[in-house]
Amino acid sequence: LAPDTQRRLGRAFFARKTAPVAVELLGCLIHVERNGEQLSGRIVETEAYLDSRDLASHAAWSRRGRETMKQEPGLVYMYRSYGIHAMFNIVAKEPDSAGAVLIRAFEPLDGIETMLTRRGVSDPRQIASGPGKLCQALGLSLDDHLVDLTTDQSIWIEDGSAPGTILNSVRIGITKSPELPLRFFDGQSEHVSATRRGIVWEANETKSVP
DNA sequence: GCTGTGATTTTCT
DNA sequence: GAAAATCACAGCT
């Protein structure tokens, strides 16, 4: 009905190093409320994209990405992937730096029927186990580019309890800087994105974060 | 269960 | 003109 001002994540949460923000977003709740529909989910998978030294980051090779990822922490960075899928990212970085967190998967909570219909599936694990699926389920599009998650009335993030087991691995679907372990996910969740061709799934307990 | 392929469009060189 | 932070489905085993 409205953002919970006590639990809503504010500017300070996102104004830190990108990787710790990606880790701490695990377990938090993403809310989208539009057209009287209430949609929410518990974030279970994220990836960090750093400044121009991270060659997989749009900050390194895309003008639009670089300019967006230098903006105010907490703003939304949307882009289209492979000509088809929308991707939902949150600007997260220290001052005078660049960075964003890609939200890759969530466990559906509110609005499951609506999201199943939008996705054209019957298994809840198919609702948001991947960044493109997630945007389709929530109805997010490039029109949401630059929305401020700390003030917007239709999209926001609320604090939640951290998963019992947090694992990390290399990031999925990239070719440059592939060795960095900047993907983080809930080791207990059924809702993380599935393994597919050629992807190395060396999962390690996250002890320290770059 | 796994692997290969095509879809489709924005952005940059 | 190519590449891209993906997905679904066909066809095989």
Short mmCIF file of N, CA and C in Angstrom, two decimals, chain A residues 14-122:
data_model
loop_
_atom_site.label_atom_id
_atom_site.label_comp_id
_atom_site.label_asym_id
_atom_site.label_seq_id
_atom_site.Cartn_x
_atom_site.Cartn_y
_atom_site.Cartn_z
N PHE A 14 23.18 2.48 0.03
CA PHE A 14 23.72 2.28 -1.31
C PHE A 14 25.03 3.05 -1.53
N ALA A 15 25.34 3.98 -0.64
CA ALA A 15 26.52 4.83 -0.82
C ALA A 15 27.73 4.21 -0.15
N ARG A 16 28.00 2.96 -0.49
CA ARG A 16 29.15 2.23 0.05
C ARG A 16 29.79 1.44 -1.09
N LYS A 17 30.86 0.70 -0.78
CA LYS A 17 31.49 -0.11 -1.82
C LYS A 17 30.46 -1.08 -2.42
N THR A 18 30.56 -1.27 -3.73
CA THR A 18 29.53 -1.99 -4.46
C THR A 18 29.36 -3.44 -3.98
N ALA A 19 30.45 -4.16 -3.78
CA ALA A 19 30.33 -5.59 -3.45
C ALA A 19 29.64 -5.83 -2.10
N PRO A 20 29.99 -5.11 -1.04
CA PRO A 20 29.26 -5.30 0.21
C PRO A 20 27.77 -4.98 0.08
N VAL A 21 27.43 -4.00 -0.72
CA VAL A 21 26.01 -3.70 -0.94
C VAL A 21 25.33 -4.89 -1.62
N ALA A 22 26.02 -5.47 -2.61
CA ALA A 22 25.45 -6.64 -3.30
C ALA A 22 25.20 -7.78 -2.32
N VAL A 23 26.15 -8.01 -1.42
CA VAL A 23 26.00 -9.08 -0.43
C VAL A 23 24.83 -8.78 0.50
N GLU A 24 24.76 -7.55 0.99
CA GLU A 24 23.75 -7.23 2.00
C GLU A 24 22.35 -7.06 1.41
N LEU A 25 22.25 -6.95 0.10
CA LEU A 25 20.91 -6.93 -0.50
C LEU A 25 20.26 -8.31 -0.45
N LEU A 26 21.06 -9.36 -0.28
CA LEU A 26 20.49 -10.70 -0.16
C LEU A 26 19.60 -10.75 1.08
N GLY A 27 18.38 -11.23 0.91
CA GLY A 27 17.44 -11.28 2.03
C GLY A 27 16.55 -10.06 2.12
N CYS A 28 16.91 -8.99 1.43
CA CYS A 28 16.07 -7.79 1.44
C CYS A 28 14.86 -8.00 0.52
N LEU A 29 13.85 -7.15 0.71
CA LEU A 29 12.60 -7.31 -0.03
C LEU A 29 12.48 -6.25 -1.10
N ILE A 30 12.16 -6.68 -2.32
CA ILE A 30 11.87 -5.72 -3.39
C ILE A 30 10.36 -5.62 -3.53
N HIS A 31 9.88 -4.40 -3.56
CA HIS A 31 8.44 -4.14 -3.68
C HIS A 31 8.15 -3.34 -4.94
N VAL A 32 7.10 -3.75 -5.65
CA VAL A 32 6.57 -2.96 -6.77
C VAL A 32 5.06 -2.89 -6.59
N GLU A 33 4.53 -1.69 -6.50
CA GLU A 33 3.08 -1.52 -6.35
C GLU A 33 2.58 -0.56 -7.41
N ARG A 34 1.85 -1.12 -8.38
CA ARG A 34 1.33 -0.31 -9.47
C ARG A 34 -0.03 -0.85 -9.86
N ASN A 35 -0.92 0.04 -10.28
CA ASN A 35 -2.25 -0.36 -10.73
C ASN A 35 -2.97 -1.18 -9.67
N GLY A 36 -2.76 -0.83 -8.41
CA GLY A 36 -3.43 -1.55 -7.33
C GLY A 36 -2.87 -2.94 -7.06
N GLU A 37 -1.85 -3.35 -7.81
CA GLU A 37 -1.24 -4.67 -7.62
C GLU A 37 -0.05 -4.55 -6.68
N GLN A 38 0.04 -5.51 -5.77
CA GLN A 38 1.10 -5.52 -4.79
C GLN A 38 2.02 -6.70 -5.08
N LEU A 39 3.26 -6.43 -5.53
CA LEU A 39 4.21 -7.48 -5.87
C LEU A 39 5.43 -7.36 -4.97
N SER A 40 5.91 -8.50 -4.47
CA SER A 40 7.14 -8.42 -3.69
C SER A 40 7.87 -9.74 -3.72
N GLY A 41 9.15 -9.68 -3.36
CA GLY A 41 9.96 -10.89 -3.32
C GLY A 41 11.19 -10.65 -2.47
N ARG A 42 11.79 -11.77 -2.04
CA ARG A 42 12.99 -11.73 -1.22
C ARG A 42 14.19 -11.97 -2.14
N ILE A 43 15.11 -11.02 -2.18
CA ILE A 43 16.25 -11.09 -3.10
C ILE A 43 17.17 -12.24 -2.70
N VAL A 44 17.51 -13.11 -3.67
CA VAL A 44 18.36 -14.27 -3.37
C VAL A 44 19.62 -14.34 -4.23
N GLU A 45 19.76 -13.44 -5.19
CA GLU A 45 20.94 -13.50 -6.06
C GLU A 45 21.25 -12.12 -6.62
N THR A 46 22.52 -11.71 -6.50
CA THR A 46 22.95 -10.40 -7.00
C THR A 46 24.34 -10.52 -7.65
N GLU A 47 24.69 -9.52 -8.43
CA GLU A 47 26.06 -9.41 -8.94
C GLU A 47 26.52 -7.97 -8.82
N ALA A 48 27.81 -7.81 -8.49
CA ALA A 48 28.39 -6.47 -8.41
C ALA A 48 29.16 -6.16 -9.69
N TYR A 49 28.95 -4.95 -10.19
CA TYR A 49 29.72 -4.44 -11.33
C TYR A 49 30.40 -3.16 -10.89
N LEU A 50 31.73 -3.12 -11.03
CA LEU A 50 32.53 -2.09 -10.41
C LEU A 50 32.84 -0.96 -11.39
N ASP A 51 33.93 -0.23 -11.14
CA ASP A 51 34.27 0.92 -11.98
C ASP A 51 34.97 0.46 -13.27
N SER A 52 35.60 1.39 -13.96
CA SER A 52 36.13 1.10 -15.30
C SER A 52 37.28 0.09 -15.29
N ARG A 53 37.82 -0.22 -14.11
CA ARG A 53 38.86 -1.26 -14.06
C ARG A 53 38.26 -2.66 -14.14
N ASP A 54 36.95 -2.78 -13.92
CA ASP A 54 36.23 -4.05 -14.06
C ASP A 54 35.72 -4.09 -15.51
N LEU A 55 36.40 -4.87 -16.35
CA LEU A 55 36.13 -4.81 -17.79
C LEU A 55 34.77 -5.37 -18.17
N ALA A 56 34.12 -6.11 -17.26
CA ALA A 56 32.77 -6.59 -17.55
C ALA A 56 31.72 -5.53 -17.24
N SER A 57 32.13 -4.50 -16.53
CA SER A 57 31.18 -3.47 -16.11
C SER A 57 30.86 -2.52 -17.25
N HIS A 58 29.61 -2.12 -17.35
CA HIS A 58 29.26 -1.12 -18.35
C HIS A 58 30.00 0.19 -18.10
N ALA A 59 30.46 0.38 -16.88
CA ALA A 59 31.26 1.58 -16.58
C ALA A 59 32.55 1.59 -17.39
N ALA A 60 32.98 0.42 -17.86
CA ALA A 60 34.24 0.32 -18.60
C ALA A 60 34.07 0.57 -20.09
N TRP A 61 32.88 0.27 -20.65
CA TRP A 61 32.80 0.33 -22.12
C TRP A 61 31.54 1.00 -22.67
N SER A 62 30.59 1.33 -21.82
CA SER A 62 29.37 1.96 -22.32
C SER A 62 29.24 3.37 -21.79
N ARG A 63 29.05 4.33 -22.67
CA ARG A 63 28.89 5.72 -22.22
C ARG A 63 27.66 5.86 -21.32
N ARG A 64 26.56 5.28 -21.76
CA ARG A 64 25.34 5.37 -20.96
C ARG A 64 25.53 4.70 -19.60
N GLY A 65 26.17 3.51 -19.61
CA GLY A 65 26.42 2.80 -18.36
C GLY A 65 27.32 3.60 -17.44
N ARG A 66 28.40 4.14 -17.98
CA ARG A 66 29.34 4.90 -17.17
C ARG A 66 28.66 6.11 -16.54
N GLU A 67 27.88 6.82 -17.34
CA GLU A 67 27.23 8.02 -16.81
C GLU A 67 26.19 7.66 -15.74
N THR A 68 25.47 6.57 -15.97
CA THR A 68 24.46 6.18 -14.97
C THR A 68 25.12 5.69 -13.69
N MET A 69 26.17 4.92 -13.82
CA MET A 69 26.78 4.29 -12.64
C MET A 69 27.58 5.29 -11.80
N LYS A 70 27.70 6.53 -12.30
CA LYS A 70 28.30 7.59 -11.49
C LYS A 70 27.25 8.43 -10.78
N GLN A 71 25.98 8.15 -11.06
CA GLN A 71 24.90 8.97 -10.50
C GLN A 71 24.73 8.68 -9.01
N GLU A 72 23.69 9.30 -8.46
CA GLU A 72 23.39 9.16 -7.04
C GLU A 72 23.12 7.68 -6.68
N PRO A 73 23.74 7.18 -5.60
CA PRO A 73 23.45 5.81 -5.16
C PRO A 73 21.95 5.65 -4.86
N GLY A 74 21.40 4.50 -5.24
CA GLY A 74 19.98 4.26 -5.03
C GLY A 74 19.13 4.49 -6.26
N LEU A 75 19.75 5.05 -7.34
CA LEU A 75 19.00 5.21 -8.58
C LEU A 75 19.00 3.89 -9.36
N VAL A 76 17.98 3.72 -10.19
CA VAL A 76 17.84 2.51 -11.00
C VAL A 76 18.58 2.68 -12.32
N TYR A 77 19.35 1.66 -12.69
CA TYR A 77 19.97 1.60 -14.01
C TYR A 77 19.33 0.46 -14.79
N MET A 78 18.53 0.80 -15.80
CA MET A 78 17.89 -0.21 -16.64
C MET A 78 18.59 -0.25 -17.99
N TYR A 79 18.74 -1.43 -18.54
CA TYR A 79 19.21 -1.52 -19.92
C TYR A 79 18.62 -2.78 -20.56
N ARG A 80 18.75 -2.88 -21.87
CA ARG A 80 18.24 -4.04 -22.59
C ARG A 80 19.39 -4.98 -22.91
N SER A 81 19.16 -6.27 -22.69
CA SER A 81 20.19 -7.26 -22.92
C SER A 81 19.79 -8.16 -24.09
N TYR A 82 20.70 -8.43 -24.96
CA TYR A 82 20.47 -9.29 -26.11
C TYR A 82 19.24 -8.84 -26.90
N GLY A 83 18.96 -7.56 -26.90
CA GLY A 83 17.85 -7.04 -27.68
C GLY A 83 16.48 -7.36 -27.16
N ILE A 84 16.39 -8.13 -26.09
CA ILE A 84 15.10 -8.66 -25.66
C ILE A 84 14.78 -8.36 -24.20
N HIS A 85 15.72 -8.63 -23.33
CA HIS A 85 15.42 -8.64 -21.91
C HIS A 85 15.79 -7.34 -21.23
N ALA A 86 14.95 -6.90 -20.30
CA ALA A 86 15.27 -5.75 -19.46
C ALA A 86 16.08 -6.24 -18.27
N MET A 87 17.05 -5.42 -17.83
CA MET A 87 17.88 -5.75 -16.67
C MET A 87 17.71 -4.65 -15.64
N PHE A 88 17.58 -5.06 -14.37
CA PHE A 88 17.34 -4.12 -13.27
C PHE A 88 18.58 -4.04 -12.38
N ASN A 89 19.18 -2.86 -12.34
CA ASN A 89 20.38 -2.62 -11.53
C ASN A 89 20.15 -1.44 -10.61
N ILE A 90 20.91 -1.40 -9.52
CA ILE A 90 20.84 -0.28 -8.59
C ILE A 90 22.23 0.34 -8.47
N VAL A 91 22.31 1.65 -8.67
CA VAL A 91 23.60 2.34 -8.49
C VAL A 91 24.02 2.20 -7.04
N ALA A 92 25.24 1.70 -6.82
CA ALA A 92 25.77 1.50 -5.46
C ALA A 92 27.27 1.71 -5.49
N LYS A 93 27.75 2.70 -4.77
CA LYS A 93 29.17 3.05 -4.86
C LYS A 93 29.53 4.09 -3.83
N GLU A 94 30.83 4.23 -3.61
CA GLU A 94 31.32 5.32 -2.78
C GLU A 94 31.37 6.61 -3.62
N PRO A 95 31.48 7.77 -2.95
CA PRO A 95 31.54 9.04 -3.69
C PRO A 95 32.68 9.04 -4.71
N ASP A 96 32.48 9.71 -5.83
CA ASP A 96 33.49 9.84 -6.88
C ASP A 96 33.93 8.51 -7.46
N SER A 97 33.08 7.50 -7.36
CA SER A 97 33.38 6.22 -7.97
C SER A 97 32.23 5.85 -8.91
N ALA A 98 32.23 4.61 -9.41
CA ALA A 98 31.14 4.13 -10.26
C ALA A 98 30.88 2.69 -9.87
N GLY A 99 29.62 2.28 -9.93
CA GLY A 99 29.30 0.88 -9.63
C GLY A 99 27.80 0.67 -9.56
N ALA A 100 27.39 -0.59 -9.76
CA ALA A 100 25.97 -0.92 -9.68
C ALA A 100 25.83 -2.41 -9.33
N VAL A 101 24.68 -2.74 -8.77
CA VAL A 101 24.37 -4.12 -8.42
C VAL A 101 23.25 -4.61 -9.33
N LEU A 102 23.49 -5.72 -10.02
CA LEU A 102 22.46 -6.37 -10.84
C LEU A 102 21.66 -7.30 -9.94
N ILE A 103 20.34 -7.10 -9.90
CA ILE A 103 19.48 -7.99 -9.13
C ILE A 103 19.08 -9.14 -10.05
N ARG A 104 19.49 -10.36 -9.72
CA ARG A 104 19.35 -11.50 -10.64
C ARG A 104 18.20 -12.44 -10.30
N ALA A 105 17.77 -12.48 -9.04
CA ALA A 105 16.72 -13.46 -8.70
C ALA A 105 16.08 -13.10 -7.38
N PHE A 106 14.79 -13.45 -7.24
CA PHE A 106 14.14 -13.33 -5.94
C PHE A 106 13.19 -14.49 -5.72
N GLU A 107 12.85 -14.68 -4.44
CA GLU A 107 11.84 -15.65 -4.04
C GLU A 107 10.52 -14.90 -3.96
N PRO A 108 9.51 -15.30 -4.76
CA PRO A 108 8.26 -14.55 -4.80
C PRO A 108 7.54 -14.60 -3.46
N LEU A 109 6.94 -13.47 -3.05
CA LEU A 109 6.16 -13.42 -1.81
C LEU A 109 4.73 -12.96 -2.12
N ASP A 110 4.56 -11.67 -2.42
CA ASP A 110 3.22 -11.16 -2.72
C ASP A 110 2.98 -11.10 -4.23
N GLY A 111 1.75 -11.38 -4.64
CA GLY A 111 1.38 -11.25 -6.05
C GLY A 111 1.85 -12.41 -6.90
N ILE A 112 1.96 -13.59 -6.30
CA ILE A 112 2.48 -14.75 -7.03
C ILE A 112 1.61 -15.09 -8.24
N GLU A 113 0.28 -15.04 -8.08
CA GLU A 113 -0.59 -15.38 -9.21
C GLU A 113 -0.38 -14.43 -10.39
N THR A 114 -0.31 -13.13 -10.07
CA THR A 114 -0.06 -12.14 -11.13
C THR A 114 1.26 -12.41 -11.85
N MET A 115 2.28 -12.73 -11.06
CA MET A 115 3.61 -12.93 -11.66
C MET A 115 3.67 -14.23 -12.46
N LEU A 116 3.00 -15.28 -12.00
CA LEU A 116 2.94 -16.52 -12.78
C LEU A 116 2.29 -16.26 -14.14
N THR A 117 1.20 -15.47 -14.11
CA THR A 117 0.50 -15.16 -15.36
C THR A 117 1.39 -14.36 -16.30
N ARG A 118 2.04 -13.34 -15.76
CA ARG A 118 2.92 -12.52 -16.60
C ARG A 118 4.03 -13.35 -17.23
N ARG A 119 4.53 -14.32 -16.47
CA ARG A 119 5.65 -15.12 -16.96
C ARG A 119 5.18 -16.28 -17.83
N GLY A 120 3.87 -16.61 -17.74
CA GLY A 120 3.37 -17.72 -18.53
C GLY A 120 3.87 -19.07 -18.05
N VAL A 121 4.01 -19.20 -16.73
CA VAL A 121 4.50 -20.46 -16.14
C VAL A 121 3.61 -20.85 -14.97
N SER A 122 3.81 -22.06 -14.44
CA SER A 122 3.04 -22.50 -13.29
C SER A 122 3.93 -22.80 -12.09
#
